Amino acid sequence: MTGPATRNDLMIVNMGPQHPSMHGVLRLIVTLDGEDVIDCEPILENRTIVQYLPYVTRWDYLATMFTEAITVNAPEQLGNIQVPQRASYIRVIMLELSRIASHLLWLGPFMADIGAQTPFSIFLERELIYDLFEAATGMRMMHNYFRIGGVAADLPYGWIDKLEAPKGELGIFLIGDQNVFPWRWKIRPPGFINLQILPQLVKRMKLADIMTILGSIDIIMGEVDR
């Protein structure tokens, strides 16, 4: 009687989406040798820059205008692309509205974490900003509005009449070699950088205070793990 045949082929496995009990989910494509991880797919460098634009809105989905802006800014500088003045003004308006909306969504839950009774009334102002986003982009979140060289569409009539990376420095390091696929694309997310201070912030503090201290940093896990 012959024993079962063994195979030495590597196995490709989809892992996730996994939810780490915080904002966002993580999906990985891993190559296994038995149970040992040999490789993990770099999604970005297997897409053209244009194809990857919708992905970046999932980094910090509470301030997607910032992730879109830095993503199109890198190839614009690389290719010396000039953005029209009106498109530049529209970008700044969208970025500042996104900054305010992100801060409001942090402030409301953080106030609840430290015992406030009516913190979510602050969401009324946030909804007004989301109404403007929906009118301009068709989406309340994950707008996919910025484009290389400008924006997807002009602002609708009467939009401006209604007007009265929020978390730190967001950067992209991009190297191109005259190919549609980036040779190297490195992301510097503010959430991941800000999280590094947590061990110093909680030192000599009470265990019950850790979640309050963590909440004060205002991190988004989708941006931390990317």
Short mmCIF file of N, CA and C in Angstrom, two decimals, residues 37-201:
data_model
loop_
_atom_site.label_atom_id
_atom_site.label_comp_id
_atom_site.label_asym_id
_atom_site.label_seq_id
_atom_site.Cartn_x
_atom_site.Cartn_y
_atom_site.Cartn_z
N VAL A 37 4.78 31.97 5.40
CA VAL A 37 4.51 33.01 4.41
C VAL A 37 5.78 33.31 3.63
N ILE A 38 5.70 33.17 2.30
CA ILE A 38 6.84 33.43 1.42
C ILE A 38 6.76 34.82 0.82
N ASP A 39 5.54 35.28 0.50
CA ASP A 39 5.39 36.55 -0.20
C ASP A 39 4.00 37.11 0.10
N CYS A 40 3.85 38.43 -0.05
CA CYS A 40 2.57 39.11 0.11
C CYS A 40 2.44 40.11 -1.03
N GLU A 41 1.31 40.10 -1.73
CA GLU A 41 1.17 40.90 -2.96
C GLU A 41 1.16 42.40 -2.66
N PRO A 42 2.03 43.18 -3.29
CA PRO A 42 1.95 44.64 -3.21
C PRO A 42 0.92 45.15 -4.23
N ILE A 43 -0.28 45.46 -3.77
CA ILE A 43 -1.36 45.80 -4.70
C ILE A 43 -1.00 47.03 -5.54
N LEU A 44 -0.44 48.05 -4.91
CA LEU A 44 -0.23 49.32 -5.60
C LEU A 44 0.68 49.18 -6.81
N GLU A 45 1.80 48.51 -6.66
CA GLU A 45 2.77 48.46 -7.74
C GLU A 45 2.38 47.47 -8.83
N ASN A 46 1.21 46.83 -8.69
CA ASN A 46 0.63 46.01 -9.76
C ASN A 46 -0.53 46.72 -10.44
N ARG A 47 -0.69 48.00 -10.18
CA ARG A 47 -1.72 48.82 -10.82
C ARG A 47 -1.05 50.05 -11.42
N THR A 48 -1.66 50.59 -12.48
CA THR A 48 -1.20 51.88 -12.97
C THR A 48 -1.63 52.94 -11.96
N ILE A 49 -1.04 54.12 -12.08
CA ILE A 49 -1.37 55.19 -11.14
C ILE A 49 -2.84 55.56 -11.25
N VAL A 50 -3.37 55.61 -12.47
CA VAL A 50 -4.79 55.94 -12.66
C VAL A 50 -5.68 54.86 -12.07
N GLN A 51 -5.31 53.59 -12.26
CA GLN A 51 -6.11 52.50 -11.71
C GLN A 51 -6.14 52.51 -10.20
N TYR A 52 -5.09 53.01 -9.57
CA TYR A 52 -5.00 52.95 -8.11
C TYR A 52 -5.75 54.08 -7.41
N LEU A 53 -6.16 55.10 -8.14
CA LEU A 53 -6.80 56.26 -7.51
C LEU A 53 -8.00 55.88 -6.63
N PRO A 54 -8.91 54.99 -7.07
CA PRO A 54 -10.04 54.65 -6.18
C PRO A 54 -9.62 53.96 -4.89
N TYR A 55 -8.47 53.29 -4.89
CA TYR A 55 -8.02 52.58 -3.69
C TYR A 55 -7.69 53.54 -2.55
N VAL A 56 -7.14 54.70 -2.88
CA VAL A 56 -6.60 55.57 -1.83
C VAL A 56 -7.70 56.16 -0.96
N THR A 57 -8.94 56.19 -1.46
CA THR A 57 -10.03 56.72 -0.64
C THR A 57 -10.34 55.82 0.54
N ARG A 58 -9.78 54.60 0.54
CA ARG A 58 -10.01 53.67 1.65
C ARG A 58 -8.95 53.81 2.74
N TRP A 59 -7.91 54.61 2.52
CA TRP A 59 -6.89 54.77 3.57
C TRP A 59 -7.53 55.40 4.80
N ASP A 60 -7.72 56.70 4.71
CA ASP A 60 -8.43 57.43 5.76
C ASP A 60 -9.77 57.83 5.17
N TYR A 61 -10.76 56.97 5.32
CA TYR A 61 -12.04 57.19 4.64
C TYR A 61 -12.86 58.31 5.28
N LEU A 62 -12.36 58.91 6.36
CA LEU A 62 -13.01 60.07 6.95
C LEU A 62 -12.44 61.37 6.40
N ALA A 63 -11.35 61.31 5.68
CA ALA A 63 -10.74 62.50 5.06
C ALA A 63 -10.17 62.10 3.71
N THR A 64 -11.02 61.56 2.84
CA THR A 64 -10.52 60.99 1.59
C THR A 64 -9.96 62.03 0.64
N MET A 65 -10.40 63.29 0.76
CA MET A 65 -9.86 64.31 -0.13
C MET A 65 -8.35 64.46 0.04
N PHE A 66 -7.85 64.25 1.24
CA PHE A 66 -6.41 64.40 1.48
C PHE A 66 -5.63 63.25 0.85
N THR A 67 -6.13 62.03 0.97
CA THR A 67 -5.42 60.91 0.35
C THR A 67 -5.47 61.01 -1.17
N GLU A 68 -6.58 61.51 -1.71
CA GLU A 68 -6.66 61.72 -3.16
C GLU A 68 -5.68 62.81 -3.60
N ALA A 69 -5.62 63.90 -2.84
CA ALA A 69 -4.78 65.03 -3.22
C ALA A 69 -3.31 64.64 -3.28
N ILE A 70 -2.84 63.95 -2.24
CA ILE A 70 -1.41 63.60 -2.22
C ILE A 70 -1.09 62.56 -3.28
N THR A 71 -2.07 61.73 -3.63
CA THR A 71 -1.84 60.69 -4.64
C THR A 71 -1.70 61.29 -6.03
N VAL A 72 -2.51 62.29 -6.37
CA VAL A 72 -2.38 62.91 -7.69
C VAL A 72 -1.24 63.91 -7.72
N ASN A 73 -0.88 64.46 -6.55
CA ASN A 73 0.20 65.44 -6.51
C ASN A 73 1.54 64.83 -6.87
N ALA A 74 1.76 63.57 -6.47
CA ALA A 74 3.04 62.92 -6.76
C ALA A 74 3.28 62.77 -8.26
N PRO A 75 2.36 62.16 -9.04
CA PRO A 75 2.60 62.07 -10.49
C PRO A 75 2.58 63.42 -11.19
N GLU A 76 1.84 64.40 -10.65
CA GLU A 76 1.85 65.74 -11.25
C GLU A 76 3.24 66.36 -11.15
N GLN A 77 3.88 66.21 -10.01
CA GLN A 77 5.24 66.73 -9.87
C GLN A 77 6.23 65.92 -10.70
N LEU A 78 6.01 64.61 -10.74
CA LEU A 78 6.91 63.75 -11.51
C LEU A 78 6.84 64.07 -13.00
N GLY A 79 5.63 64.37 -13.50
CA GLY A 79 5.45 64.65 -14.92
C GLY A 79 5.39 66.12 -15.25
N ASN A 80 5.63 67.01 -14.25
CA ASN A 80 5.59 68.46 -14.46
C ASN A 80 4.25 68.89 -15.08
N ILE A 81 3.15 68.40 -14.51
CA ILE A 81 1.80 68.69 -14.99
C ILE A 81 1.27 69.91 -14.25
N GLN A 82 0.80 70.91 -14.97
CA GLN A 82 0.27 72.13 -14.39
C GLN A 82 -1.24 72.01 -14.18
N VAL A 83 -1.68 72.29 -12.97
CA VAL A 83 -3.11 72.21 -12.63
C VAL A 83 -3.75 73.57 -12.88
N PRO A 84 -4.89 73.65 -13.59
CA PRO A 84 -5.56 74.94 -13.80
C PRO A 84 -5.89 75.62 -12.47
N GLN A 85 -5.92 76.95 -12.50
CA GLN A 85 -6.11 77.71 -11.27
C GLN A 85 -7.45 77.39 -10.61
N ARG A 86 -8.52 77.29 -11.41
CA ARG A 86 -9.83 77.00 -10.83
C ARG A 86 -9.83 75.63 -10.15
N ALA A 87 -9.20 74.65 -10.79
CA ALA A 87 -9.13 73.31 -10.19
C ALA A 87 -8.35 73.35 -8.88
N SER A 88 -7.30 74.17 -8.82
CA SER A 88 -6.53 74.30 -7.58
C SER A 88 -7.39 74.89 -6.47
N TYR A 89 -8.20 75.91 -6.80
CA TYR A 89 -9.08 76.51 -5.80
C TYR A 89 -10.10 75.49 -5.30
N ILE A 90 -10.68 74.72 -6.23
CA ILE A 90 -11.66 73.71 -5.84
C ILE A 90 -11.02 72.68 -4.92
N ARG A 91 -9.80 72.28 -5.24
CA ARG A 91 -9.10 71.31 -4.39
C ARG A 91 -8.94 71.83 -2.97
N VAL A 92 -8.52 73.09 -2.82
CA VAL A 92 -8.31 73.66 -1.49
C VAL A 92 -9.62 73.69 -0.71
N ILE A 93 -10.71 74.08 -1.37
CA ILE A 93 -12.02 74.11 -0.70
C ILE A 93 -12.40 72.72 -0.21
N MET A 94 -12.24 71.73 -1.08
CA MET A 94 -12.59 70.36 -0.70
C MET A 94 -11.72 69.85 0.44
N LEU A 95 -10.44 70.18 0.41
CA LEU A 95 -9.54 69.73 1.47
C LEU A 95 -9.92 70.33 2.82
N GLU A 96 -10.25 71.61 2.84
CA GLU A 96 -10.59 72.24 4.12
C GLU A 96 -11.92 71.73 4.66
N LEU A 97 -12.89 71.49 3.77
CA LEU A 97 -14.15 70.90 4.22
C LEU A 97 -13.92 69.49 4.77
N SER A 98 -13.06 68.74 4.10
CA SER A 98 -12.74 67.39 4.56
C SER A 98 -12.05 67.43 5.91
N ARG A 99 -11.19 68.42 6.12
CA ARG A 99 -10.50 68.56 7.41
C ARG A 99 -11.51 68.80 8.53
N ILE A 100 -12.45 69.70 8.29
CA ILE A 100 -13.45 70.02 9.32
C ILE A 100 -14.31 68.80 9.63
N ALA A 101 -14.78 68.10 8.57
CA ALA A 101 -15.63 66.93 8.77
C ALA A 101 -14.90 65.84 9.55
N SER A 102 -13.63 65.65 9.26
CA SER A 102 -12.85 64.63 9.97
C SER A 102 -12.69 64.98 11.45
N HIS A 103 -12.42 66.25 11.74
CA HIS A 103 -12.26 66.67 13.13
C HIS A 103 -13.58 66.51 13.91
N LEU A 104 -14.70 66.80 13.24
CA LEU A 104 -15.99 66.66 13.92
C LEU A 104 -16.28 65.21 14.27
N LEU A 105 -15.94 64.29 13.35
CA LEU A 105 -16.19 62.88 13.62
C LEU A 105 -15.26 62.35 14.72
N TRP A 106 -14.09 62.96 14.87
CA TRP A 106 -13.23 62.60 16.00
C TRP A 106 -13.77 63.18 17.30
N LEU A 107 -14.19 64.43 17.27
CA LEU A 107 -14.55 65.14 18.50
C LEU A 107 -15.79 64.54 19.16
N GLY A 108 -16.81 64.19 18.36
CA GLY A 108 -18.04 63.64 18.93
C GLY A 108 -17.82 62.36 19.71
N PRO A 109 -17.28 61.29 19.08
CA PRO A 109 -17.03 60.05 19.83
C PRO A 109 -16.02 60.22 20.97
N PHE A 110 -15.03 61.09 20.79
CA PHE A 110 -14.05 61.30 21.86
C PHE A 110 -14.72 61.91 23.09
N MET A 111 -15.64 62.85 22.86
CA MET A 111 -16.38 63.42 23.99
C MET A 111 -17.20 62.35 24.69
N ALA A 112 -17.78 61.42 23.91
CA ALA A 112 -18.54 60.32 24.51
C ALA A 112 -17.63 59.42 25.34
N ASP A 113 -16.40 59.20 24.85
CA ASP A 113 -15.45 58.34 25.57
C ASP A 113 -15.11 58.89 26.96
N ILE A 114 -15.12 60.21 27.08
CA ILE A 114 -14.73 60.79 28.37
C ILE A 114 -15.93 61.25 29.19
N GLY A 115 -17.15 60.80 28.77
CA GLY A 115 -18.31 60.98 29.63
C GLY A 115 -19.29 62.06 29.25
N ALA A 116 -19.15 62.73 28.12
CA ALA A 116 -20.11 63.75 27.72
C ALA A 116 -21.46 63.10 27.39
N GLN A 117 -22.55 63.83 27.59
CA GLN A 117 -23.88 63.27 27.44
C GLN A 117 -24.49 63.48 26.05
N THR A 118 -24.17 64.57 25.38
CA THR A 118 -24.79 64.87 24.08
C THR A 118 -23.74 65.19 23.02
N PRO A 119 -22.74 64.34 22.84
CA PRO A 119 -21.66 64.69 21.91
C PRO A 119 -22.04 64.59 20.45
N PHE A 120 -22.98 63.70 20.12
CA PHE A 120 -23.23 63.44 18.71
C PHE A 120 -24.09 64.51 18.05
N SER A 121 -24.54 65.51 18.81
CA SER A 121 -25.20 66.65 18.17
C SER A 121 -24.25 67.38 17.25
N ILE A 122 -22.94 67.18 17.46
CA ILE A 122 -21.94 67.82 16.60
C ILE A 122 -21.99 67.26 15.18
N PHE A 123 -22.62 66.09 15.00
CA PHE A 123 -22.73 65.48 13.68
C PHE A 123 -23.67 66.26 12.76
N LEU A 124 -24.51 67.12 13.32
CA LEU A 124 -25.40 67.92 12.48
C LEU A 124 -24.58 68.80 11.54
N GLU A 125 -23.52 69.41 12.06
CA GLU A 125 -22.66 70.24 11.21
C GLU A 125 -21.90 69.38 10.20
N ARG A 126 -21.49 68.19 10.62
CA ARG A 126 -20.78 67.29 9.70
C ARG A 126 -21.68 66.88 8.54
N GLU A 127 -22.95 66.66 8.79
CA GLU A 127 -23.87 66.27 7.72
C GLU A 127 -24.03 67.38 6.69
N LEU A 128 -23.95 68.63 7.11
CA LEU A 128 -24.02 69.73 6.15
C LEU A 128 -22.85 69.68 5.17
N ILE A 129 -21.67 69.35 5.67
CA ILE A 129 -20.50 69.22 4.80
C ILE A 129 -20.67 68.04 3.86
N TYR A 130 -21.19 66.93 4.36
CA TYR A 130 -21.40 65.75 3.51
C TYR A 130 -22.44 66.02 2.43
N ASP A 131 -23.41 66.87 2.72
CA ASP A 131 -24.37 67.26 1.69
C ASP A 131 -23.67 67.97 0.54
N LEU A 132 -22.71 68.83 0.87
CA LEU A 132 -21.94 69.52 -0.17
C LEU A 132 -21.09 68.53 -0.97
N PHE A 133 -20.46 67.59 -0.29
CA PHE A 133 -19.67 66.57 -0.99
C PHE A 133 -20.54 65.77 -1.95
N GLU A 134 -21.72 65.39 -1.49
CA GLU A 134 -22.61 64.59 -2.33
C GLU A 134 -23.06 65.36 -3.56
N ALA A 135 -23.33 66.66 -3.39
CA ALA A 135 -23.75 67.48 -4.53
C ALA A 135 -22.63 67.62 -5.56
N ALA A 136 -21.39 67.71 -5.10
CA ALA A 136 -20.26 67.94 -6.01
C ALA A 136 -19.71 66.66 -6.61
N THR A 137 -19.69 65.57 -5.84
CA THR A 137 -19.01 64.35 -6.30
C THR A 137 -19.94 63.17 -6.51
N GLY A 138 -21.17 63.25 -5.98
CA GLY A 138 -22.08 62.12 -6.06
C GLY A 138 -21.93 61.13 -4.92
N MET A 139 -20.94 61.34 -4.05
CA MET A 139 -20.66 60.41 -2.95
C MET A 139 -20.50 61.20 -1.65
N ARG A 140 -21.02 60.65 -0.57
CA ARG A 140 -20.84 61.27 0.74
C ARG A 140 -19.49 60.89 1.35
N MET A 141 -18.98 59.73 0.99
CA MET A 141 -17.67 59.27 1.44
C MET A 141 -16.96 58.64 0.25
N MET A 142 -15.62 58.51 0.34
CA MET A 142 -14.83 57.86 -0.71
C MET A 142 -15.18 58.47 -2.08
N HIS A 143 -14.86 59.74 -2.24
CA HIS A 143 -15.40 60.54 -3.33
C HIS A 143 -14.79 60.24 -4.69
N ASN A 144 -13.52 59.86 -4.74
CA ASN A 144 -12.84 59.65 -6.03
C ASN A 144 -13.03 60.86 -6.94
N TYR A 145 -12.72 62.03 -6.41
CA TYR A 145 -12.99 63.30 -7.09
C TYR A 145 -11.76 63.92 -7.73
N PHE A 146 -10.60 63.76 -7.11
CA PHE A 146 -9.38 64.36 -7.65
C PHE A 146 -8.88 63.54 -8.84
N ARG A 147 -8.31 64.24 -9.80
CA ARG A 147 -7.73 63.61 -10.98
C ARG A 147 -6.33 64.18 -11.21
N ILE A 148 -5.49 63.42 -11.89
CA ILE A 148 -4.18 63.94 -12.27
C ILE A 148 -4.38 65.11 -13.22
N GLY A 149 -3.98 66.30 -12.81
CA GLY A 149 -4.16 67.49 -13.62
C GLY A 149 -5.40 68.30 -13.30
N GLY A 150 -6.20 67.88 -12.32
CA GLY A 150 -7.40 68.65 -12.00
C GLY A 150 -8.35 67.90 -11.10
N VAL A 151 -9.65 68.04 -11.38
CA VAL A 151 -10.70 67.34 -10.63
C VAL A 151 -11.64 66.68 -11.63
N ALA A 152 -12.50 65.79 -11.13
CA ALA A 152 -13.37 65.00 -12.01
C ALA A 152 -14.40 65.86 -12.72
N ALA A 153 -14.93 66.88 -12.03
CA ALA A 153 -15.97 67.72 -12.62
C ALA A 153 -15.99 69.06 -11.89
N ASP A 154 -16.51 70.07 -12.57
CA ASP A 154 -16.64 71.38 -11.94
C ASP A 154 -17.73 71.33 -10.87
N LEU A 155 -17.73 72.31 -9.99
CA LEU A 155 -18.75 72.38 -8.95
C LEU A 155 -20.10 72.71 -9.56
N PRO A 156 -21.19 72.12 -9.08
CA PRO A 156 -22.51 72.42 -9.64
C PRO A 156 -22.93 73.86 -9.36
N TYR A 157 -23.87 74.34 -10.14
CA TYR A 157 -24.35 75.72 -10.02
C TYR A 157 -24.92 75.96 -8.62
N GLY A 158 -24.51 77.04 -7.98
CA GLY A 158 -25.01 77.40 -6.67
C GLY A 158 -24.31 76.72 -5.51
N TRP A 159 -23.35 75.84 -5.81
CA TRP A 159 -22.68 75.09 -4.74
C TRP A 159 -21.87 76.00 -3.83
N ILE A 160 -21.09 76.91 -4.42
CA ILE A 160 -20.21 77.78 -3.63
C ILE A 160 -21.03 78.72 -2.75
N ASP A 161 -22.24 79.09 -3.19
CA ASP A 161 -23.06 79.99 -2.39
C ASP A 161 -23.45 79.39 -1.04
N LYS A 162 -23.37 78.06 -0.91
CA LYS A 162 -23.77 77.39 0.33
C LYS A 162 -22.63 77.27 1.34
N LEU A 163 -21.44 77.71 0.94
CA LEU A 163 -20.28 77.45 1.80
C LEU A 163 -20.17 78.45 2.93
N GLU A 164 -20.11 78.14 4.03
CA GLU A 164 -19.65 79.04 5.08
C GLU A 164 -18.18 78.53 5.31
N ALA A 165 -4.95 65.99 5.61
CA ALA A 165 -4.75 65.16 6.17
C ALA A 165 -4.70 65.58 7.51
N PRO A 166 -6.18 66.52 8.14
CA PRO A 166 -6.67 66.84 9.47
C PRO A 166 -5.83 66.20 10.57
N LYS A 167 -5.05 65.18 10.30
CA LYS A 167 -4.36 64.42 11.34
C LYS A 167 -2.84 64.58 11.31
N GLY A 168 -2.31 65.31 10.34
CA GLY A 168 -0.86 65.46 10.28
C GLY A 168 -0.36 65.39 8.85
N GLU A 169 0.93 65.26 8.70
CA GLU A 169 1.56 65.29 7.39
C GLU A 169 1.38 63.97 6.66
N LEU A 170 0.79 64.04 5.48
CA LEU A 170 0.59 62.87 4.62
C LEU A 170 1.48 63.02 3.40
N GLY A 171 2.28 62.01 3.12
CA GLY A 171 3.23 62.12 2.02
C GLY A 171 3.32 60.86 1.19
N ILE A 172 3.76 61.03 -0.05
CA ILE A 172 4.00 59.90 -0.96
C ILE A 172 5.36 60.09 -1.61
N PHE A 173 6.17 59.05 -1.60
CA PHE A 173 7.46 59.03 -2.28
C PHE A 173 7.29 58.17 -3.53
N LEU A 174 7.45 58.78 -4.70
CA LEU A 174 7.16 58.10 -5.96
C LEU A 174 8.38 58.13 -6.87
N ILE A 175 8.74 56.97 -7.42
CA ILE A 175 9.81 56.85 -8.41
C ILE A 175 9.21 56.23 -9.67
N GLY A 176 9.39 56.90 -10.80
CA GLY A 176 8.89 56.39 -12.08
C GLY A 176 10.03 56.15 -13.05
N ASP A 177 9.78 55.25 -14.00
CA ASP A 177 10.80 54.94 -15.00
C ASP A 177 10.20 54.93 -16.41
N GLN A 178 9.33 55.92 -16.69
CA GLN A 178 8.67 56.06 -17.99
C GLN A 178 7.79 54.85 -18.30
N ASN A 179 7.21 54.27 -17.26
CA ASN A 179 6.30 53.14 -17.39
C ASN A 179 5.00 53.53 -16.70
N VAL A 180 3.87 52.94 -17.15
CA VAL A 180 2.60 53.27 -16.52
C VAL A 180 2.51 52.71 -15.10
N PHE A 181 3.34 51.71 -14.77
CA PHE A 181 3.38 51.16 -13.42
C PHE A 181 4.48 51.85 -12.63
N PRO A 182 4.20 52.30 -11.39
CA PRO A 182 5.25 52.94 -10.59
C PRO A 182 6.33 51.94 -10.21
N TRP A 183 7.60 52.37 -10.29
CA TRP A 183 8.70 51.49 -9.87
C TRP A 183 8.75 51.38 -8.36
N ARG A 184 8.46 52.50 -7.67
CA ARG A 184 8.44 52.49 -6.20
C ARG A 184 7.43 53.51 -5.72
N TRP A 185 6.59 53.11 -4.79
CA TRP A 185 5.58 54.00 -4.23
C TRP A 185 5.53 53.76 -2.73
N LYS A 186 5.99 54.74 -1.96
CA LYS A 186 6.01 54.62 -0.49
C LYS A 186 5.07 55.65 0.11
N ILE A 187 4.27 55.22 1.06
CA ILE A 187 3.26 56.07 1.67
C ILE A 187 3.69 56.43 3.09
N ARG A 188 3.57 57.71 3.43
CA ARG A 188 3.83 58.16 4.81
C ARG A 188 2.51 58.61 5.41
N PRO A 189 1.81 57.74 6.15
CA PRO A 189 0.51 58.11 6.71
C PRO A 189 0.66 58.78 8.07
N PRO A 190 -0.05 59.86 8.33
CA PRO A 190 0.07 60.52 9.64
C PRO A 190 -0.43 59.66 10.78
N GLY A 191 -1.50 58.85 10.54
CA GLY A 191 -2.03 58.02 11.62
C GLY A 191 -1.00 57.05 12.16
N PHE A 192 -0.25 56.40 11.28
CA PHE A 192 0.78 55.45 11.70
C PHE A 192 1.89 56.15 12.47
N ILE A 193 2.29 57.33 12.00
CA ILE A 193 3.34 58.10 12.67
C ILE A 193 2.86 58.56 14.05
N ASN A 194 1.63 59.08 14.11
CA ASN A 194 1.11 59.58 15.38
C ASN A 194 0.96 58.46 16.41
N LEU A 195 0.68 57.24 15.94
CA LEU A 195 0.48 56.12 16.85
C LEU A 195 1.77 55.75 17.59
N GLN A 196 2.92 56.12 17.05
CA GLN A 196 4.20 55.75 17.68
C GLN A 196 4.40 56.41 19.04
N ILE A 197 3.68 57.49 19.30
CA ILE A 197 3.85 58.20 20.57
C ILE A 197 3.06 57.55 21.70
N LEU A 198 2.18 56.58 21.36
CA LEU A 198 1.30 55.99 22.37
C LEU A 198 2.05 55.40 23.58
N PRO A 199 3.15 54.64 23.40
CA PRO A 199 3.84 54.11 24.59
C PRO A 199 4.29 55.19 25.56
N GLN A 200 4.71 56.35 25.03
CA GLN A 200 5.13 57.43 25.91
C GLN A 200 3.92 58.11 26.59
N LEU A 201 2.80 58.18 25.87
CA LEU A 201 1.63 58.84 26.43
C LEU A 201 1.01 58.05 27.58
#
